[in-house]
Coordinates of C-alpha atoms in Angstrom, one line a residue:
X1 CA -15.3 15.3 25.1
X2 CA -14.4 11.5 24.7
X3 CA -12.6 9.5 25.4
X4 CA -12.3 8.2 21.8
X5 CA -9.6 7.6 20.3
X6 CA -9.1 9.3 15.9
X7 CA -11.1 7.5 13.2
X8 CA -8.9 6.4 11.0
X9 CA -4.6 5.7 13.1
X10 CA -7.1 5.1 16.4
X11 CA -4.1 7.0 17.9
X12 CA -5.1 8.5 21.9
X13 CA -6.6 11.7 22.5
X14 CA -5.4 14.4 24.9
X15 CA -8.5 14.9 27.5
X16 CA -9.2 18.5 29.2
X17 CA -7.5 18.1 32.5
X18 CA -6.0 14.1 31.9
X19 CA -3.1 13.1 33.7
X20 CA 0.6 11.7 32.7
X21 CA -0.6 13.5 28.6
X22 CA 3.3 12.8 28.0
X23 CA 2.4 8.5 27.7
X24 CA -0.8 9.7 25.1
X25 CA 1.2 11.8 22.8
X26 CA 4.2 9.9 22.3
X27 CA 1.7 7.0 22.1
X28 CA 0.2 8.9 18.5
X29 CA 3.8 9.6 18.1
X30 CA 5.3 6.4 17.9
X31 CA 1.7 5.1 15.8
X32 CA 2.6 8.1 13.4
X33 CA 6.1 6.7 13.1
X34 CA 4.3 3.6 11.8
X35 CA 1.9 4.9 10.1
X36 CA 2.8 8.3 8.1
X37 CA 5.6 7.3 5.2
X38 CA 5.1 3.7 6.1
X39 CA 8.3 0.6 4.9
X40 CA 7.4 -3.1 5.9
X41 CA 10.5 -5.3 5.8
X42 CA 8.7 -7.9 4.4
X43 CA 5.1 -9.1 4.7
X44 CA 3.0 -11.8 6.1
X45 CA 5.5 -13.0 8.7
X46 CA 3.6 -15.1 11.0
X47 CA 6.5 -14.8 13.4
X48 CA 8.3 -12.9 14.7
X49 CA 12.1 -11.4 14.3
X50 CA 14.5 -12.8 16.6
X51 CA 16.9 -10.0 17.1
X52 CA 14.5 -7.0 15.1
X53 CA 15.3 -3.4 15.0
X54 CA 13.6 -0.7 16.9
X55 CA 11.6 1.4 14.1
X56 CA 11.3 -2.1 12.0
X57 CA 8.2 -2.9 10.6
X58 CA 6.0 -6.3 9.6
X59 CA 2.9 -6.4 7.8
X60 CA 1.3 -9.3 10.0
X61 CA 0.7 -12.8 8.1
X62 CA -2.2 -14.5 8.5
X63 CA -1.5 -17.1 11.2
X64 CA 0.6 -15.2 14.1
X65 CA 2.3 -16.6 16.7
X66 CA 4.2 -16.0 19.8
X67 CA 4.0 -12.0 21.2
X68 CA 2.4 -11.5 17.0
X69 CA -1.0 -13.9 17.9
X70 CA -4.0 -11.6 17.6
X71 CA -2.6 -10.1 15.2
X72 CA -3.3 -10.9 12.0
X73 CA -3.1 -8.5 9.1
X74 CA -2.0 -5.5 11.2
X75 CA 1.2 -3.4 11.2
X76 CA 3.3 -5.0 13.9
X77 CA 7.1 -2.6 14.6
X78 CA 8.8 -3.4 16.7
X79 CA 10.1 -0.2 19.4
X80 CA 12.6 0.8 22.9
X81 CA 9.3 -0.2 24.6
X82 CA 8.6 -3.6 22.8
X83 CA 5.5 -3.9 20.4
X84 CA 2.7 -2.1 18.7
X85 CA 0.4 -2.9 16.0
X86 CA -1.1 -0.6 14.4
X87 CA -4.9 -1.4 12.4
X88 CA -4.5 -1.2 8.8
X89 CA -8.0 0.7 7.8
X90 CA -8.9 0.7 3.9
X91 CA -6.3 2.3 0.7
X92 CA -3.2 1.8 3.5
X93 CA 0.5 1.6 1.5
X94 CA 3.6 0.4 2.6
X95 CA 6.7 -0.1 1.0
X96 CA 7.9 -3.3 1.8
X97 CA 11.1 -3.5 1.2
X98 CA 11.6 -7.3 1.0
X99 CA 9.3 -7.4 -2.1
X100 CA 10.5 -4.2 -3.6
X101 CA 6.7 -3.2 -4.7
X102 CA 3.8 -1.8 -2.2
X103 CA 1.3 -3.6 -0.3
X104 CA -2.2 -2.0 -0.4
X105 CA -4.6 -2.3 2.0
X106 CA -8.3 -3.2 0.2
X107 CA -10.8 -5.4 0.8
X108 CA -9.3 -6.0 3.9
X109 CA -6.8 -7.7 2.8
X110 CA -3.6 -6.8 1.4
X111 CA -2.2 -6.7 -1.7
X112 CA 1.3 -7.0 -3.3
X113 CA 2.3 -6.8 -6.9
X114 CA -1.3 -4.8 -8.6
X115 CA -0.9 -1.5 -9.2
X116 CA -4.2 1.0 -9.1
X117 CA -4.7 4.1 -11.4
X118 CA -3.2 5.9 -14.1
X119 CA 0.7 5.9 -15.0
X120 CA 2.3 9.5 -15.6
X121 CA 5.4 10.9 -17.6
X122 CA 7.3 13.9 -17.5
X123 CA 3.5 15.3 -17.1
X124 CA 2.4 12.2 -19.9
X125 CA 0.1 9.6 -19.6
X126 CA 1.1 6.7 -20.5
X127 CA -0.7 3.8 -19.3
X128 CA -4.5 3.9 -18.7
X129 CA -8.4 2.2 -19.0
X130 CA -8.1 0.1 -21.2
X131 CA -9.4 -0.2 -24.4
X132 CA -12.0 -2.3 -26.7
X133 CA -10.1 -4.7 -27.9
X134 CA -9.1 -5.3 -31.7
X135 CA -9.4 -7.4 -34.0
X136 CA -7.7 -9.7 -35.4
X137 CA -7.6 -10.4 -39.5
X138 CA -9.9 -13.4 -40.8
X139 CA -8.3 -13.4 -43.2
X140 CA -9.4 -14.2 -47.9
X141 CA -9.1 -11.7 -49.9
X142 CA -9.0 -8.3 -48.4
X143 CA -6.9 -9.9 -45.3
X144 CA -4.4 -6.9 -46.5
X145 CA -6.3 -4.0 -46.0
X146 CA -7.7 -6.1 -42.2
X147 CA -4.4 -6.1 -41.6
X148 CA -3.4 -3.0 -42.4
X149 CA -6.3 -2.0 -40.4
X150 CA -5.7 -3.9 -37.1
X151 CA -2.6 -2.8 -37.3
X152 CA -3.6 1.6 -36.8
X153 CA -6.0 1.1 -34.6
X154 CA -2.6 -1.0 -32.9
X155 CA -0.6 2.4 -33.3
X156 CA -3.8 5.1 -31.8
X157 CA -3.3 2.8 -29.1
X158 CA 0.0 2.8 -28.7
X159 CA -0.4 6.8 -29.0
X160 CA -3.0 7.3 -26.5
X161 CA -1.2 5.9 -24.1
X162 CA 2.0 7.8 -24.4
X163 CA 3.6 4.0 -24.5
X164 CA 4.8 5.4 -28.7
X165 CA 5.8 9.4 -29.5
X166 CA 2.7 10.6 -32.1
X167 CA 4.0 10.0 -35.7

């Protein structure tokens, strides 16, 4: 058996014959409480707040100071025992209350204000991959036919994304 923590969340593992197992178990529960269904008060802060409430989390900025020093980009949570830090892993996502949106840890950094994937509403896909560009009418004697073709292509694109109903 090994003394290594779990691979994704660095949860401490209990060992056979280990003394004070409750300390390791409790530490694992605290880390789970921080990371699972995570929510942060704000992202990018470098200075710990003066009066945090137990359970409040922050995404630490790139130049942390004070008790956050050395924990850049980690998730900091105030607990009854003081600050706890969770190293983010690829794909970790937290709701950021101050931004009213999600932050995603991707490529070694936190990214906010972007959406990934496809959007479905009531089982219908509304947004998906981009389609090819639609040519603008060039003018001249066939501009009416070109304009109609362009409008038809735009309507087809809107229908394929579910943004308008089919005719």
